[in-house]
CSV table of C-alpha atoms in Angstrom, one decimal:
chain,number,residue,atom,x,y,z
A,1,UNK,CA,0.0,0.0,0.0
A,2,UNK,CA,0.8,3.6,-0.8
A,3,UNK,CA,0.8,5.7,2.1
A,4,UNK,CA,1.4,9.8,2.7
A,5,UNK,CA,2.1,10.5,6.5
A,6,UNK,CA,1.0,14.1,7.9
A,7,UNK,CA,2.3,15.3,11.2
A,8,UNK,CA,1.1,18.2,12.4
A,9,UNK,CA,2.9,18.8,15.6
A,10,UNK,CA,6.3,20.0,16.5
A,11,UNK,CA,9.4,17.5,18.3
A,12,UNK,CA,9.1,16.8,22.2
A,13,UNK,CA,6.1,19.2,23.0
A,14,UNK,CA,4.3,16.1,21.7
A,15,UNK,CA,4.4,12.6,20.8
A,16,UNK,CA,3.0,12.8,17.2
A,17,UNK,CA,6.2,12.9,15.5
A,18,UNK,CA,7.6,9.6,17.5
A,19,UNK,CA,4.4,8.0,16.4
A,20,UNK,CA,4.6,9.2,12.9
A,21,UNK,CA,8.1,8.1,12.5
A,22,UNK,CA,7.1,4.9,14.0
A,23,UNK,CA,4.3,4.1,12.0
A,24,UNK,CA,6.7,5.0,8.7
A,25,UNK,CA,9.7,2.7,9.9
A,26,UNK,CA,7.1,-0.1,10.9
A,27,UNK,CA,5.3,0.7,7.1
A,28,UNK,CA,8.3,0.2,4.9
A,29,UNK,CA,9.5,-2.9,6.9
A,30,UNK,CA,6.2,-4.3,6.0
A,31,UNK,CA,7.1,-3.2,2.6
A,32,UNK,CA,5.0,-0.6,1.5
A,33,UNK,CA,5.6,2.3,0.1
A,34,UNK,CA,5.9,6.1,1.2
A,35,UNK,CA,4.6,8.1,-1.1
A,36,UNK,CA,5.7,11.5,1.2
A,37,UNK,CA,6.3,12.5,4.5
A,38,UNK,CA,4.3,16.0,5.1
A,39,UNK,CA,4.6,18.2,7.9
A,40,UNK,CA,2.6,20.7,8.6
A,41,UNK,CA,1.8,23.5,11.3
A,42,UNK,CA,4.4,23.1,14.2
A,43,UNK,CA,5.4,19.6,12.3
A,44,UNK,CA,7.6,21.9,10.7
A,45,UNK,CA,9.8,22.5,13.8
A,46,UNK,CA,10.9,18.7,13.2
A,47,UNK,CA,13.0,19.9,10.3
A,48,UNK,CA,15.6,22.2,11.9
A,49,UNK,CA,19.6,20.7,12.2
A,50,UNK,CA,19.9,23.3,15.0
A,51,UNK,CA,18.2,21.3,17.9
A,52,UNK,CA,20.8,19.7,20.2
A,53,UNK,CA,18.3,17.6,22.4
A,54,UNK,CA,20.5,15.9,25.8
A,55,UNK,CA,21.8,12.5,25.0
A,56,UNK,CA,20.2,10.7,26.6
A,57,UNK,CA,16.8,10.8,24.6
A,58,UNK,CA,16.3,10.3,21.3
A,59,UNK,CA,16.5,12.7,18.7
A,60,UNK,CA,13.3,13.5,17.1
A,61,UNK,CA,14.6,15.5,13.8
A,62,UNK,CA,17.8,13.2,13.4
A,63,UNK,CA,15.7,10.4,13.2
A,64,UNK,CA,13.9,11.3,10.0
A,65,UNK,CA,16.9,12.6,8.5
A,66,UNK,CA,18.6,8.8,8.9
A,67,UNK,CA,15.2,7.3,7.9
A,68,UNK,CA,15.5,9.4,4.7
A,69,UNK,CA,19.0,8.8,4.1
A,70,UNK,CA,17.9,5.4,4.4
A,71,UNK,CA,14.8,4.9,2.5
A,72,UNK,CA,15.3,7.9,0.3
A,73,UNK,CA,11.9,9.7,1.9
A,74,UNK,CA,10.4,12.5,0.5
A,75,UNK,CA,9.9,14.9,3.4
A,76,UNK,CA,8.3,18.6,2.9
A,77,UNK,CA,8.1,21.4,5.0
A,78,UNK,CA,5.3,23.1,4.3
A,79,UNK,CA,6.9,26.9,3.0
A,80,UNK,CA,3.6,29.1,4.7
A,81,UNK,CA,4.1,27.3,8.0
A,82,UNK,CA,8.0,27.1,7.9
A,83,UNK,CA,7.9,31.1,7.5
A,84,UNK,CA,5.9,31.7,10.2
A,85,UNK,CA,8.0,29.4,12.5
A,86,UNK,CA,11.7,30.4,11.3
A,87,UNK,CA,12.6,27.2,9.3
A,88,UNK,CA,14.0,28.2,6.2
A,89,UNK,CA,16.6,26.6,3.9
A,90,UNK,CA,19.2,28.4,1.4
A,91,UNK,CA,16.9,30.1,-0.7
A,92,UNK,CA,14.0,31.0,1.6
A,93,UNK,CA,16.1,33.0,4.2
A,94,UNK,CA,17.8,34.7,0.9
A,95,UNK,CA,14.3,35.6,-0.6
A,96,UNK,CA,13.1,37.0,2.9
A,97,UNK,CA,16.7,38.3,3.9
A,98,UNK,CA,17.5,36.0,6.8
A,99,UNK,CA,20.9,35.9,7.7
A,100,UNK,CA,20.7,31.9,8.6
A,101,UNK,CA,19.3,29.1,6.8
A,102,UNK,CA,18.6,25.8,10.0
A,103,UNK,CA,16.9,23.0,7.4
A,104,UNK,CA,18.1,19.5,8.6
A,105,UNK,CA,19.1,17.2,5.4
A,106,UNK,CA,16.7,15.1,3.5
A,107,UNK,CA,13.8,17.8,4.1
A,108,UNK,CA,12.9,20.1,1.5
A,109,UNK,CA,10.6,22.9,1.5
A,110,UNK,CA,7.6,23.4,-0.6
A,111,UNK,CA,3.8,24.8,-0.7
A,112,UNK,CA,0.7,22.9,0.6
A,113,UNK,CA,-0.1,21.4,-3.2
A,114,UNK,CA,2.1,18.6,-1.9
A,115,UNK,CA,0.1,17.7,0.7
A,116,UNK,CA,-2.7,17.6,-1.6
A,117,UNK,CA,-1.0,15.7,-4.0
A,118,UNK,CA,0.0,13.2,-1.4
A,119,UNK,CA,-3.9,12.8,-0.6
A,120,UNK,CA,-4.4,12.0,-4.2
A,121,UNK,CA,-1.8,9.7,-5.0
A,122,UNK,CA,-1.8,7.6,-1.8
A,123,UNK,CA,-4.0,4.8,-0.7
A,124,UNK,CA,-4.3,6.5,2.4
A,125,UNK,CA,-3.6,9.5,3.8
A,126,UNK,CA,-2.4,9.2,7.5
A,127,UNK,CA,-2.6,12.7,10.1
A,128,UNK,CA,-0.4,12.3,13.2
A,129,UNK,CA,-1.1,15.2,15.9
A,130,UNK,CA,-3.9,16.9,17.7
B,1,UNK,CA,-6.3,10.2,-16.9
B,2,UNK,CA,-6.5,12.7,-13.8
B,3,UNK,CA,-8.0,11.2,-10.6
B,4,UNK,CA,-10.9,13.0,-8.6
B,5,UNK,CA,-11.0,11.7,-5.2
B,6,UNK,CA,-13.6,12.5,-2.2
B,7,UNK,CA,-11.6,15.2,-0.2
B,8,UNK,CA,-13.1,16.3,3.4
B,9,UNK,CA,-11.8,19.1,5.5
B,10,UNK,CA,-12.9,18.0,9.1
B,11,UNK,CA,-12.6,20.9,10.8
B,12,UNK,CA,-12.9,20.3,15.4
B,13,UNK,CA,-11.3,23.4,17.2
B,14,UNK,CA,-12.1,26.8,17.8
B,15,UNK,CA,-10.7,29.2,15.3
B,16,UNK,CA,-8.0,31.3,17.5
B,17,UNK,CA,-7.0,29.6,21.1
B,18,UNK,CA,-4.7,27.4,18.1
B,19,UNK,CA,-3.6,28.0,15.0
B,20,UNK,CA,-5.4,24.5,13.6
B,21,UNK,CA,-8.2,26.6,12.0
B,22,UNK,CA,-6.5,29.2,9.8
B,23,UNK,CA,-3.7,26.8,8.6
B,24,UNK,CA,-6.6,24.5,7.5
B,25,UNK,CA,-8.1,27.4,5.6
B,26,UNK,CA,-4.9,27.8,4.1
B,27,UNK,CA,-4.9,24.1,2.7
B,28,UNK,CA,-8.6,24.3,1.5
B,29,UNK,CA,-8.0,27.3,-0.1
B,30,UNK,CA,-4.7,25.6,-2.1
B,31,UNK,CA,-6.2,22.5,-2.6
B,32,UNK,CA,-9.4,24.1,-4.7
B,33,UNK,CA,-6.8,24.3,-7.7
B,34,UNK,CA,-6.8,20.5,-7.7
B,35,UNK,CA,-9.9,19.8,-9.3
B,36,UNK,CA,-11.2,17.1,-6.5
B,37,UNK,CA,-14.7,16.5,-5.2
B,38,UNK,CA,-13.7,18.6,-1.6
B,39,UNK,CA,-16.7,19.2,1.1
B,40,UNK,CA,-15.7,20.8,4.6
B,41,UNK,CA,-17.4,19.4,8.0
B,42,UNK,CA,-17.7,21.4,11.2
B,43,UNK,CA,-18.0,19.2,14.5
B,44,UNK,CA,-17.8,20.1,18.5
B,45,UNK,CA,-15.9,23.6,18.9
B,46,UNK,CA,-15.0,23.7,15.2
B,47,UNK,CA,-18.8,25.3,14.4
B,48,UNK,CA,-17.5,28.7,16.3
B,49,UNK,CA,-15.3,28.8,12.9
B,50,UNK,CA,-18.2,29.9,11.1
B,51,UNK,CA,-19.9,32.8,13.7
B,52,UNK,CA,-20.7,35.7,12.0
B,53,UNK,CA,-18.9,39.4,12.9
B,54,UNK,CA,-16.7,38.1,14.6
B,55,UNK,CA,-13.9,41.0,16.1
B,56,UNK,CA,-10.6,40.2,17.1
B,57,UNK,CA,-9.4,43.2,17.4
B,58,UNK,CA,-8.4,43.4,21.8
B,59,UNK,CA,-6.7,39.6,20.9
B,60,UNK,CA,-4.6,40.6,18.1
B,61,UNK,CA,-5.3,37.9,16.1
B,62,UNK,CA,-5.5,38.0,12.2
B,63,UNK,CA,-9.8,38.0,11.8
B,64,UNK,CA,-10.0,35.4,8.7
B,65,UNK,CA,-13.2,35.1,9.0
B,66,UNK,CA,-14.3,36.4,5.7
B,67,UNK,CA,-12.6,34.0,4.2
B,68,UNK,CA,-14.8,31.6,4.7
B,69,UNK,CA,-17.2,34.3,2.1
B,70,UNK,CA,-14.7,33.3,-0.3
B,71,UNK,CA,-14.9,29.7,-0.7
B,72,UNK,CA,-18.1,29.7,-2.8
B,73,UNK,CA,-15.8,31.5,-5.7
B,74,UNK,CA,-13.3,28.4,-5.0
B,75,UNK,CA,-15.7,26.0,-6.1
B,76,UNK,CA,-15.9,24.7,-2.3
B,77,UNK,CA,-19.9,24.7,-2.1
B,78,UNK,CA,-20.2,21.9,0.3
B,79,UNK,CA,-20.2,22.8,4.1
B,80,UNK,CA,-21.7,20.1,6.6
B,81,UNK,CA,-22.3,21.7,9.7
B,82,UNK,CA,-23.1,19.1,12.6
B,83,UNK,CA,-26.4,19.8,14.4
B,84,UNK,CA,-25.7,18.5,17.6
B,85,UNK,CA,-22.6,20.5,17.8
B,86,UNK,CA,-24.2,23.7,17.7
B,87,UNK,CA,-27.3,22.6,19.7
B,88,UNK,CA,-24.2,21.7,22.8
B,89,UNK,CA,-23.2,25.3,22.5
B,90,UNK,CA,-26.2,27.0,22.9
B,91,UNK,CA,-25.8,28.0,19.1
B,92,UNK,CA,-28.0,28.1,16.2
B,93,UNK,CA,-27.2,28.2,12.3
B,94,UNK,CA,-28.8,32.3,12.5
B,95,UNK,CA,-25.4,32.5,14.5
B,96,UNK,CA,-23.5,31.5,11.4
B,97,UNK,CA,-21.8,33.5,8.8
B,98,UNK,CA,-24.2,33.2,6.1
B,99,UNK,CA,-22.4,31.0,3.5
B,100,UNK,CA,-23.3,30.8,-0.4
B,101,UNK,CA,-22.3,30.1,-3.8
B,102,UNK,CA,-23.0,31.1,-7.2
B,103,UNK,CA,-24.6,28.0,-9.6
B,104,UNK,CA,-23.5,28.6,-13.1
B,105,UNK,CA,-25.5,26.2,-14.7
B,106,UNK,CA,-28.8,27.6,-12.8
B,107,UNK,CA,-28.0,31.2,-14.5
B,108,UNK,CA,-25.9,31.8,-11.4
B,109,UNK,CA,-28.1,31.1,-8.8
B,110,UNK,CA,-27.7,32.0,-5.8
B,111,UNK,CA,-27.3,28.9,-3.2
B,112,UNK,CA,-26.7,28.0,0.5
B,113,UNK,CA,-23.4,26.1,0.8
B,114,UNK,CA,-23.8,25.2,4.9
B,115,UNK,CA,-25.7,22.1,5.0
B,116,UNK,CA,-27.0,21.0,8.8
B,117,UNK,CA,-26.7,17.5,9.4
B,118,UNK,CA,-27.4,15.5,12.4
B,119,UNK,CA,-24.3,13.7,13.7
B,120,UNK,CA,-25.6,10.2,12.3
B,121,UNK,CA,-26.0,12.0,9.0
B,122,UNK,CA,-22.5,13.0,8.9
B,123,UNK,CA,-21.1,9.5,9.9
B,124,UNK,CA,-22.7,8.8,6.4
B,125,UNK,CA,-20.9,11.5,4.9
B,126,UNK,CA,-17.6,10.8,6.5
B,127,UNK,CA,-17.6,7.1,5.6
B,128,UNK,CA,-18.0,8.1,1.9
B,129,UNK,CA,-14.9,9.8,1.4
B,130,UNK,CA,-11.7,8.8,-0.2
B,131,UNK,CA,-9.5,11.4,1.4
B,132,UNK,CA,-10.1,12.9,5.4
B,133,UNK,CA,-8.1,16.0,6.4
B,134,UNK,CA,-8.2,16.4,10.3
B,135,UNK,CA,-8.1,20.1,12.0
């Protein structure tokens, strides 16, 4: 099955992300397939490189970074909420004259006609947070 | 050949304590350009999304409100509002903005997009579609 994850809340504040990430890992060792990975509203906090959580917990954003690496995910920031939330890659903080650019690898920003797109394409769409 | 699924908005929380309202706005608002079959449903404190003049002005919140005026001239004409959720919050639909779109194959008729289902009507609803958003 075809599936595009959602997760609408940010790293640590709430679980959604673990459970998201969980539910992907447990997916494609089932074999299926992950069409994208889209976060949305505070999700978007899960896609900064600048966290340093302690070491002795896990690290929420690191994690889907590896699982990318790994599985070559597809995971978009949505570009409205990042802006709002200060998650910009090379290009976004040049086009709104940021001095900084804090995007974690394997994410990519881009507009909420990805989500969409996801809900097409997918078997099922599948919304992690409040 | 392009695919046209059943796309529901579902919207469940109060439009400023969170930010869960007007981000889903957002998305309905992106997603009309995608030619699906979309509908919106408003359940528990999601129907205070729809109150008419509202004024945010002592919060400081961004009123998009009249947005929701708009969605008739995206093609969004559907809008399931759930009875009982009202009927819970002392509300009634005269509180609601009043919500309507234009028909162009009725010579542009003018017609209500908020429909008022009971909540065992909307189960119905909800189990038809292909595609659920939750907000």
């Amino acid at each position: 099955m075809k599936f595009t994850i959602q997760v609408n809340e940010g790293p640590y504040q709430h679980q959604a992300s673990d459970t998201a990430y969980q539910f992907t890992k447990a997916a494609l060792a089932k074999g299926h397939e992950i069409f994208r990975v889209f976060f949305y509203h505070d999700g978007v906090n899960n896609g900064t490189r600048l966290a340093s959580p302690p070491q002795d917990d896990r690290n929420v954003m690191k994690r889907w970074s590896e699982l990318a690496a790994e599985h070559k995910l597809d995971l978009v920031l949505c570009v409205a909420a990042a802006q709002r939330r200060g998650i910009a890659d090379a290009d976004e903080a040049k086009r709104n004259g940021k001095d900084a650019n804090n995007i974690a690898p394997g994410f990519r920003i881009s507009g909420l006609g990805q989500l969409i797109e996801g809900g097409i394409q997918a078997d099922r769409l599948v919304v992690f947070g409040d | 050949m392009s695919i046209i699924k059943k796309f529901m908005y579902v919207n469940r929380k109060a439009p400023y304590g969170t930010i869960y309202a007007w981000e889903s706005l957002e998305v309905v608002l992106i997603g009309a350009a995608f030619d699906q079959d979309v509908s919106l449903a408003f359940i528990g404190d999601g129907v205070f999304q729809l109150i008419a003049n509202q004024d945010t002005a002592n919060s400081g919140f961004k009123n998009f409100s009249p947005t929701y005026a708009a969605l008739g001239d995206y093609g969004v004409t559907k809008i399931y509002v759930e009875k009982e959720s009202l009927e819970e919050r002392g509300l009634t639909l005269d509180d609601l903005q009043h919500l309507i779109w234009e028909d162009e194959e009725e010579d542009y008729a003018e017609k209500d997009s908020i429909r008022l289902v009971s909540r065992a009507e909307l189960a119905n609803v909800l189990a038809e579609q292909d595609v659920l958003f939750n907000f």
